[in-house]
Amino acid sequence: MTQDELKAAVADAAIKEIEPWLDKGTVLGIGTGSTANLFIDRLKLLRDSFKGAVASSQASAERLKALGIDVLELNSVGTLPFYIDGADEVNADLQMIKGGGAALTREKIVAACAQRFICIADDSKYVARLGEFPLPIEVIPMARSYVGRELVKLGAEPVYRQGVLTDNGNQIIDCYDFNIKDPLELEARLNAIAGVVTNGLFAARGADVLLLGKGDGVERTA
Ligand code: 5RP
């Protein structure tokens, strides 16, 4: 199977995972990226079975609206039963690196409001240790150089993602060569740097369910 076929398979599996729980009042949390897009496309058939969605990016919001799915403001919604999103890397503890699509801050916020985070990914994303994928960090623009210097002190090689502005008007630094021994500890440590809005480690709030697309089918871990 190609990577795209694996992504489609996990999008289908996520639909099966949530479908029994949907009712007219359900608001879903929806992620960002090519895997999340495949999931959004499949939601079209279910659009009369739930109330609407909170999106983790403008791009996902536009895609949902184009399919006739109501997009709600997070502030007008309480707890979300599900947040469905992809990942750039995921490990056996269902901790992730996210933010390849620069949506990490809103992804973390929507995930924080969800009872269950369902991670959908093809098996190229599954790693023994997080950190091969450069760790994205969203920074307040005026703090970019300072944060970069602090990241060097922590052993990373920070690279400014040129030409990218997040939905929040901020910039992204990608950290190469981070030795991520303890994702929880590093997530907290990075958050403590002045000027850091969010880092792409999803360890404190990892996934609850992983649907991993493999050549022989979708493997479910919870
Ligand atoms: C966006 C993300 C995405 O979930 C991550 O980049 C995976 O994307 P894709 O499904 O396209 O591989 O974190 O900020």
PDB file of C-alpha atoms and ligand atoms in Angstrom:
ATOM      1  CA  MET A   1       0.000   0.000   0.000  1.00  0.00           C
ATOM      2  CA  THR A   2       1.140   3.548  -0.687  1.00  0.00           C
ATOM      3  CA  GLN A   3       1.426   6.118   2.083  1.00  0.00           C
ATOM      4  CA  ASP A   4      -1.725   7.817   0.769  1.00  0.00           C
ATOM      5  CA  GLU A   5      -3.621   4.514   0.877  1.00  0.00           C
ATOM      6  CA  LEU A   6      -2.492   3.979   4.470  1.00  0.00           C
ATOM      7  CA  LYS A   7      -3.665   7.479   5.380  1.00  0.00           C
ATOM      8  CA  ALA A   8      -7.030   6.752   3.748  1.00  0.00           C
ATOM      9  CA  ALA A   9      -7.307   3.489   5.691  1.00  0.00           C
ATOM     10  CA  VAL A  10      -6.772   5.213   9.045  1.00  0.00           C
ATOM     11  CA  ALA A  11      -9.236   7.952   8.109  1.00  0.00           C
ATOM     12  CA  ASP A  12     -11.813   5.218   7.443  1.00  0.00           C
ATOM     13  CA  ALA A  13     -10.929   3.539  10.747  1.00  0.00           C
ATOM     14  CA  ALA A  14     -11.399   6.816  12.639  1.00  0.00           C
ATOM     15  CA  ILE A  15     -14.854   7.224  11.140  1.00  0.00           C
ATOM     16  CA  LYS A  16     -15.732   3.712  12.378  1.00  0.00           C
ATOM     17  CA  GLU A  17     -14.286   4.574  15.796  1.00  0.00           C
ATOM     18  CA  ILE A  18     -16.455   7.654  16.343  1.00  0.00           C
ATOM     19  CA  GLU A  19     -19.615   6.867  14.372  1.00  0.00           C
ATOM     20  CA  PRO A  20     -21.416   4.905  17.133  1.00  0.00           C
ATOM     21  CA  TRP A  21     -20.984   7.834  19.538  1.00  0.00           C
ATOM     22  CA  LEU A  22     -22.323  10.646  17.355  1.00  0.00           C
ATOM     23  CA  ASP A  23     -25.580  12.421  18.078  1.00  0.00           C
ATOM     24  CA  LYS A  24     -27.153  15.709  17.055  1.00  0.00           C
ATOM     25  CA  GLY A  25     -25.357  17.527  19.846  1.00  0.00           C
ATOM     26  CA  THR A  26     -21.872  16.202  19.175  1.00  0.00           C
ATOM     27  CA  VAL A  27     -19.115  18.670  18.374  1.00  0.00           C
ATOM     28  CA  LEU A  28     -15.901  17.102  17.088  1.00  0.00           C
ATOM     29  CA  GLY A  29     -12.381  18.474  17.374  1.00  0.00           C
ATOM     30  CA  ILE A  30     -10.621  18.287  14.021  1.00  0.00           C
ATOM     31  CA  GLY A  31      -6.919  18.450  13.296  1.00  0.00           C
ATOM     32  CA  THR A  32      -4.797  19.649  10.428  1.00  0.00           C
ATOM     33  CA  GLY A  33      -2.762  18.068   7.650  1.00  0.00           C
ATOM     34  CA  SER A  34      -3.131  15.589   4.813  1.00  0.00           C
ATOM     35  CA  THR A  35      -4.336  12.708   7.032  1.00  0.00           C
ATOM     36  CA  ALA A  36      -6.818  14.934   8.853  1.00  0.00           C
ATOM     37  CA  ASN A  37      -8.021  16.182   5.452  1.00  0.00           C
ATOM     38  CA  LEU A  38      -8.897  12.629   4.409  1.00  0.00           C
ATOM     39  CA  PHE A  39     -10.831  12.241   7.627  1.00  0.00           C
ATOM     40  CA  ILE A  40     -12.659  15.545   7.029  1.00  0.00           C
ATOM     41  CA  ASP A  41     -13.629  14.409   3.535  1.00  0.00           C
ATOM     42  CA  ARG A  42     -15.196  11.253   4.976  1.00  0.00           C
ATOM     43  CA  LEU A  43     -17.143  13.275   7.543  1.00  0.00           C
ATOM     44  CA  LYS A  44     -19.279  14.671   4.738  1.00  0.00           C
ATOM     45  CA  LEU A  45     -21.405  11.506   4.683  1.00  0.00           C
ATOM     46  CA  LEU A  46     -22.049  11.836   8.433  1.00  0.00           C
ATOM     47  CA  ARG A  47     -22.703  15.558   8.505  1.00  0.00           C
ATOM     48  CA  ASP A  48     -26.363  15.176   9.508  1.00  0.00           C
ATOM     49  CA  SER A  49     -25.418  12.903  12.429  1.00  0.00           C
ATOM     50  CA  PHE A  50     -23.537  15.500  14.495  1.00  0.00           C
ATOM     51  CA  LYS A  51     -23.737  19.194  15.310  1.00  0.00           C
ATOM     52  CA  GLY A  52     -20.451  20.520  13.993  1.00  0.00           C
ATOM     53  CA  ALA A  53     -16.721  20.802  14.523  1.00  0.00           C
ATOM     54  CA  VAL A  54     -14.030  22.911  16.097  1.00  0.00           C
ATOM     55  CA  ALA A  55     -11.056  23.180  13.754  1.00  0.00           C
ATOM     56  CA  SER A  56      -7.399  23.463  14.713  1.00  0.00           C
ATOM     57  CA  SER A  57      -6.562  25.663  11.710  1.00  0.00           C
ATOM     58  CA  GLN A  58      -8.074  28.020   9.192  1.00  0.00           C
ATOM     59  CA  ALA A  59      -7.297  25.469   6.483  1.00  0.00           C
ATOM     60  CA  SER A  60      -9.298  22.729   8.199  1.00  0.00           C
ATOM     61  CA  ALA A  61     -12.109  25.162   8.991  1.00  0.00           C
ATOM     62  CA  GLU A  62     -12.372  26.092   5.303  1.00  0.00           C
ATOM     63  CA  ARG A  63     -12.392  22.435   4.275  1.00  0.00           C
ATOM     64  CA  LEU A  64     -15.109  21.595   6.780  1.00  0.00           C
ATOM     65  CA  LYS A  65     -17.253  24.541   5.723  1.00  0.00           C
ATOM     66  CA  ALA A  66     -16.887  23.618   2.044  1.00  0.00           C
ATOM     67  CA  LEU A  67     -18.455  20.244   2.897  1.00  0.00           C
ATOM     68  CA  GLY A  68     -21.385  21.892   4.655  1.00  0.00           C
ATOM     69  CA  ILE A  69     -20.160  21.099   8.170  1.00  0.00           C
ATOM     70  CA  ASP A  70     -20.724  23.827  10.772  1.00  0.00           C
ATOM     71  CA  VAL A  71     -17.541  25.192  12.297  1.00  0.00           C
ATOM     72  CA  LEU A  72     -17.937  26.409  15.863  1.00  0.00           C
ATOM     73  CA  GLU A  73     -15.809  28.641  18.054  1.00  0.00           C
ATOM     74  CA  LEU A  74     -14.072  26.695  20.808  1.00  0.00           C
ATOM     75  CA  ASN A  75     -15.200  29.310  23.340  1.00  0.00           C
ATOM     76  CA  SER A  76     -18.823  28.496  22.597  1.00  0.00           C
ATOM     77  CA  VAL A  77     -18.319  24.767  23.185  1.00  0.00           C
ATOM     78  CA  GLY A  78     -17.479  22.826  26.323  1.00  0.00           C
ATOM     79  CA  THR A  79     -15.671  19.517  26.313  1.00  0.00           C
ATOM     80  CA  LEU A  80     -15.282  17.757  22.979  1.00  0.00           C
ATOM     81  CA  PRO A  81     -15.809  13.982  22.971  1.00  0.00           C
ATOM     82  CA  PHE A  82     -13.118  13.423  20.329  1.00  0.00           C
ATOM     83  CA  TYR A  83     -10.159  15.163  18.758  1.00  0.00           C
ATOM     84  CA  ILE A  84      -8.977  13.475  15.572  1.00  0.00           C
ATOM     85  CA  ASP A  85      -5.629  14.451  14.109  1.00  0.00           C
ATOM     86  CA  GLY A  86      -2.468  13.177  12.454  1.00  0.00           C
ATOM     87  CA  ALA A  87       1.089  13.373  13.746  1.00  0.00           C
ATOM     88  CA  ASP A  88       4.598  13.832  12.439  1.00  0.00           C
ATOM     89  CA  GLU A  89       5.910  11.195  14.856  1.00  0.00           C
ATOM     90  CA  VAL A  90       4.277   8.964  17.450  1.00  0.00           C
ATOM     91  CA  ASN A  91       5.855   6.543  19.913  1.00  0.00           C
ATOM     92  CA  ALA A  92       4.684   3.516  21.883  1.00  0.00           C
ATOM     93  CA  ASP A  93       3.482   5.739  24.754  1.00  0.00           C
ATOM     94  CA  LEU A  94       1.299   7.623  22.231  1.00  0.00           C
ATOM     95  CA  GLN A  95       3.394  10.754  22.715  1.00  0.00           C
ATOM     96  CA  MET A  96       3.807  12.749  19.522  1.00  0.00           C
ATOM     97  CA  ILE A  97       5.664  15.397  17.626  1.00  0.00           C
ATOM     98  CA  LYS A  98       3.237  17.643  15.786  1.00  0.00           C
ATOM     99  CA  GLY A  99       3.368  20.970  13.987  1.00  0.00           C
ATOM    100  CA  GLY A 100       4.755  20.041  10.607  1.00  0.00           C
ATOM    101  CA  GLY A 101       1.826  22.026   9.240  1.00  0.00           C
ATOM    102  CA  ALA A 102       2.463  24.911  11.678  1.00  0.00           C
ATOM    103  CA  ALA A 103      -0.886  24.383  13.444  1.00  0.00           C
ATOM    104  CA  LEU A 104       0.582  23.083  16.707  1.00  0.00           C
ATOM    105  CA  THR A 105      -0.790  25.738  19.062  1.00  0.00           C
ATOM    106  CA  ARG A 106      -4.418  25.401  18.063  1.00  0.00           C
ATOM    107  CA  GLU A 107      -3.963  21.633  17.848  1.00  0.00           C
ATOM    108  CA  LYS A 108      -2.747  21.566  21.441  1.00  0.00           C
ATOM    109  CA  ILE A 109      -5.609  23.758  22.606  1.00  0.00           C
ATOM    110  CA  VAL A 110      -8.323  21.719  20.896  1.00  0.00           C
ATOM    111  CA  ALA A 111      -6.694  18.470  22.041  1.00  0.00           C
ATOM    112  CA  ALA A 112      -6.684  19.792  25.624  1.00  0.00           C
ATOM    113  CA  CYS A 113     -10.469  20.184  25.434  1.00  0.00           C
ATOM    114  CA  ALA A 114     -11.052  16.666  24.137  1.00  0.00           C
ATOM    115  CA  GLN A 115     -11.992  13.602  26.157  1.00  0.00           C
ATOM    116  CA  ARG A 116     -10.298  11.321  23.624  1.00  0.00           C
ATOM    117  CA  PHE A 117      -7.485  12.163  21.229  1.00  0.00           C
ATOM    118  CA  ILE A 118      -7.527   9.783  18.292  1.00  0.00           C
ATOM    119  CA  CYS A 119      -4.234   9.904  16.416  1.00  0.00           C
ATOM    120  CA  ILE A 120      -4.392   8.719  12.804  1.00  0.00           C
ATOM    121  CA  ALA A 121      -1.110   8.003  11.076  1.00  0.00           C
ATOM    122  CA  ASP A 122       0.583   5.787   8.534  1.00  0.00           C
ATOM    123  CA  ASP A 123       3.333   3.606   9.912  1.00  0.00           C
ATOM    124  CA  SER A 124       6.150   5.862   8.637  1.00  0.00           C
ATOM    125  CA  LYS A 125       5.237   8.081  11.618  1.00  0.00           C
ATOM    126  CA  TYR A 126       5.808   5.392  14.234  1.00  0.00           C
ATOM    127  CA  VAL A 127       9.178   5.760  15.984  1.00  0.00           C
ATOM    128  CA  ALA A 128      11.004   4.141  18.885  1.00  0.00           C
ATOM    129  CA  ARG A 129      12.216   7.553  20.029  1.00  0.00           C
ATOM    130  CA  LEU A 130      10.844  10.996  19.169  1.00  0.00           C
ATOM    131  CA  GLY A 131      13.136  13.540  17.530  1.00  0.00           C
ATOM    132  CA  GLU A 132      14.131  12.394  14.083  1.00  0.00           C
ATOM    133  CA  PHE A 133      11.469  14.784  12.771  1.00  0.00           C
ATOM    134  CA  PRO A 134      12.570  18.366  13.539  1.00  0.00           C
ATOM    135  CA  LEU A 135      10.619  19.604  16.552  1.00  0.00           C
ATOM    136  CA  PRO A 136       8.524  22.685  15.653  1.00  0.00           C
ATOM    137  CA  ILE A 137       8.300  25.578  18.094  1.00  0.00           C
ATOM    138  CA  GLU A 138       5.899  28.494  17.627  1.00  0.00           C
ATOM    139  CA  VAL A 139       7.464  31.752  18.798  1.00  0.00           C
ATOM    140  CA  ILE A 140       6.429  35.364  19.186  1.00  0.00           C
ATOM    141  CA  PRO A 141       8.287  37.033  16.270  1.00  0.00           C
ATOM    142  CA  MET A 142      10.313  39.492  18.403  1.00  0.00           C
ATOM    143  CA  ALA A 143      11.606  36.577  20.528  1.00  0.00           C
ATOM    144  CA  ARG A 144      12.821  34.419  17.642  1.00  0.00           C
ATOM    145  CA  SER A 145      16.556  35.064  17.998  1.00  0.00           C
ATOM    146  CA  TYR A 146      16.475  34.827  21.781  1.00  0.00           C
ATOM    147  CA  VAL A 147      14.553  31.557  21.703  1.00  0.00           C
ATOM    148  CA  GLY A 148      16.983  30.260  19.075  1.00  0.00           C
ATOM    149  CA  ARG A 149      19.939  30.952  21.380  1.00  0.00           C
ATOM    150  CA  GLU A 150      18.204  29.188  24.271  1.00  0.00           C
ATOM    151  CA  LEU A 151      17.526  26.185  22.042  1.00  0.00           C
ATOM    152  CA  VAL A 152      21.202  25.954  21.110  1.00  0.00           C
ATOM    153  CA  LYS A 153      22.007  25.835  24.852  1.00  0.00           C
ATOM    154  CA  LEU A 154      19.653  22.839  25.093  1.00  0.00           C
ATOM    155  CA  GLY A 155      21.588  21.073  22.352  1.00  0.00           C
ATOM    156  CA  ALA A 156      19.277  21.654  19.383  1.00  0.00           C
ATOM    157  CA  GLU A 157      20.027  23.137  15.995  1.00  0.00           C
ATOM    158  CA  PRO A 158      17.250  25.692  15.471  1.00  0.00           C
ATOM    159  CA  VAL A 159      16.218  26.635  11.932  1.00  0.00           C
ATOM    160  CA  TYR A 160      13.774  29.453  11.226  1.00  0.00           C
ATOM    161  CA  ARG A 161      10.937  28.226   8.966  1.00  0.00           C
ATOM    162  CA  GLN A 162      11.169  31.037   6.412  1.00  0.00           C
ATOM    163  CA  GLY A 163       8.014  32.534   4.954  1.00  0.00           C
ATOM    164  CA  VAL A 164       5.632  30.776   7.349  1.00  0.00           C
ATOM    165  CA  LEU A 165       3.268  32.692   9.604  1.00  0.00           C
ATOM    166  CA  THR A 166       0.962  30.692  11.860  1.00  0.00           C
ATOM    167  CA  ASP A 167      -2.795  31.297  12.120  1.00  0.00           C
ATOM    168  CA  ASN A 168      -1.881  33.203  15.294  1.00  0.00           C
ATOM    169  CA  GLY A 169       0.525  35.555  13.475  1.00  0.00           C
ATOM    170  CA  ASN A 170       3.631  33.935  14.932  1.00  0.00           C
ATOM    171  CA  GLN A 171       6.734  32.254  13.503  1.00  0.00           C
ATOM    172  CA  ILE A 172       8.064  28.704  13.598  1.00  0.00           C
ATOM    173  CA  ILE A 173      11.509  27.451  14.572  1.00  0.00           C
ATOM    174  CA  ASP A 174      12.266  23.826  13.656  1.00  0.00           C
ATOM    175  CA  CYS A 175      14.716  22.118  16.023  1.00  0.00           C
ATOM    176  CA  TYR A 176      17.028  19.564  14.470  1.00  0.00           C
ATOM    177  CA  ASP A 177      19.154  17.072  16.388  1.00  0.00           C
ATOM    178  CA  PHE A 178      17.264  17.288  19.656  1.00  0.00           C
ATOM    179  CA  ASN A 179      18.163  14.392  21.916  1.00  0.00           C
ATOM    180  CA  ILE A 180      14.677  13.747  23.300  1.00  0.00           C
ATOM    181  CA  LYS A 181      15.272  11.375  26.207  1.00  0.00           C
ATOM    182  CA  ASP A 182      12.305  12.537  28.265  1.00  0.00           C
ATOM    183  CA  PRO A 183       9.509  14.091  26.164  1.00  0.00           C
ATOM    184  CA  LEU A 184       7.489  15.205  29.207  1.00  0.00           C
ATOM    185  CA  GLU A 185      10.419  16.998  30.775  1.00  0.00           C
ATOM    186  CA  LEU A 186      11.500  18.645  27.528  1.00  0.00           C
ATOM    187  CA  GLU A 187       7.959  19.774  26.723  1.00  0.00           C
ATOM    188  CA  ALA A 188       7.746  21.583  30.058  1.00  0.00           C
ATOM    189  CA  ARG A 189      11.262  22.999  29.765  1.00  0.00           C
ATOM    190  CA  LEU A 190      10.623  24.450  26.298  1.00  0.00           C
ATOM    191  CA  ASN A 191       7.363  26.009  27.461  1.00  0.00           C
ATOM    192  CA  ALA A 192       9.317  27.884  30.137  1.00  0.00           C
ATOM    193  CA  ILE A 193      11.413  29.838  27.600  1.00  0.00           C
ATOM    194  CA  ALA A 194      10.109  33.398  27.279  1.00  0.00           C
ATOM    195  CA  GLY A 195       8.663  33.956  23.826  1.00  0.00           C
ATOM    196  CA  VAL A 196       7.750  30.324  23.208  1.00  0.00           C
ATOM    197  CA  VAL A 197       4.046  30.045  22.471  1.00  0.00           C
ATOM    198  CA  THR A 198       3.908  26.273  22.061  1.00  0.00           C
ATOM    199  CA  ASN A 199       6.260  23.432  21.293  1.00  0.00           C
ATOM    200  CA  GLY A 200       5.345  20.481  19.127  1.00  0.00           C
ATOM    201  CA  LEU A 201       5.844  17.833  21.792  1.00  0.00           C
ATOM    202  CA  PHE A 202       2.494  16.319  22.698  1.00  0.00           C
ATOM    203  CA  ALA A 203       3.611  14.342  25.735  1.00  0.00           C
ATOM    204  CA  ALA A 204       1.688  15.835  28.662  1.00  0.00           C
ATOM    205  CA  ARG A 205      -1.420  15.393  26.557  1.00  0.00           C
ATOM    206  CA  GLY A 206      -0.650  12.531  24.218  1.00  0.00           C
ATOM    207  CA  ALA A 207      -3.117  10.479  22.215  1.00  0.00           C
ATOM    208  CA  ASP A 208      -5.601   8.107  23.844  1.00  0.00           C
ATOM    209  CA  VAL A 209      -6.028   5.969  20.761  1.00  0.00           C
ATOM    210  CA  LEU A 210      -3.595   5.391  17.917  1.00  0.00           C
ATOM    211  CA  LEU A 211      -4.900   4.101  14.598  1.00  0.00           C
ATOM    212  CA  LEU A 212      -1.764   3.159  12.695  1.00  0.00           C
ATOM    213  CA  GLY A 213      -1.944   2.247   9.026  1.00  0.00           C
ATOM    214  CA  LYS A 214       0.250  -0.736   8.166  1.00  0.00           C
ATOM    215  CA  GLY A 215       0.584  -2.941   5.120  1.00  0.00           C
ATOM    216  CA  ASP A 216      -1.526  -5.635   6.748  1.00  0.00           C
ATOM    217  CA  GLY A 217      -4.278  -3.357   8.080  1.00  0.00           C
ATOM    218  CA  VAL A 218      -4.961  -0.709  10.710  1.00  0.00           C
ATOM    219  CA  GLU A 219      -3.524  -1.444  14.138  1.00  0.00           C
ATOM    220  CA  ARG A 220      -5.401   0.040  17.082  1.00  0.00           C
ATOM    221  CA  THR A 221      -3.560   0.909  20.304  1.00  0.00           C
ATOM    222  CA  ALA A 222      -5.283   2.432  23.318  1.00  0.00           C
TER     223      ALA A 222
HETATM  224  C1  5RP B   1       0.028  19.915  11.519  1.00  0.00           C
HETATM  225  C2  5RP B   1       0.283  18.599  12.147  1.00  0.00           C
HETATM  226  C3  5RP B   1      -0.081  17.389  11.371  1.00  0.00           C
HETATM  227  O1  5RP B   1      -0.885  16.571  12.144  1.00  0.00           O
HETATM  228  C4  5RP B   1       1.181  16.642  11.025  1.00  0.00           C
HETATM  229  O2  5RP B   1       2.055  17.525  10.347  1.00  0.00           O
HETATM  230  C5  5RP B   1       0.890  15.422  10.149  1.00  0.00           C
HETATM  231  O3  5RP B   1       0.491  15.838   8.879  1.00  0.00           O
HETATM  232  P1  5RP B   1       0.178  14.824   7.726  1.00  0.00           P
HETATM  233  O4  5RP B   1      -1.073  14.113   8.091  1.00  0.00           O
HETATM  234  O5  5RP B   1       0.031  15.702   6.497  1.00  0.00           O
HETATM  235  O6  5RP B   1       1.365  13.883   7.590  1.00  0.00           O
HETATM  236  O7  5RP B   1       0.769  18.477  13.245  1.00  0.00           O
HETATM  237  O8  5RP B   1       0.519  20.962  12.301  1.00  0.00           O
END
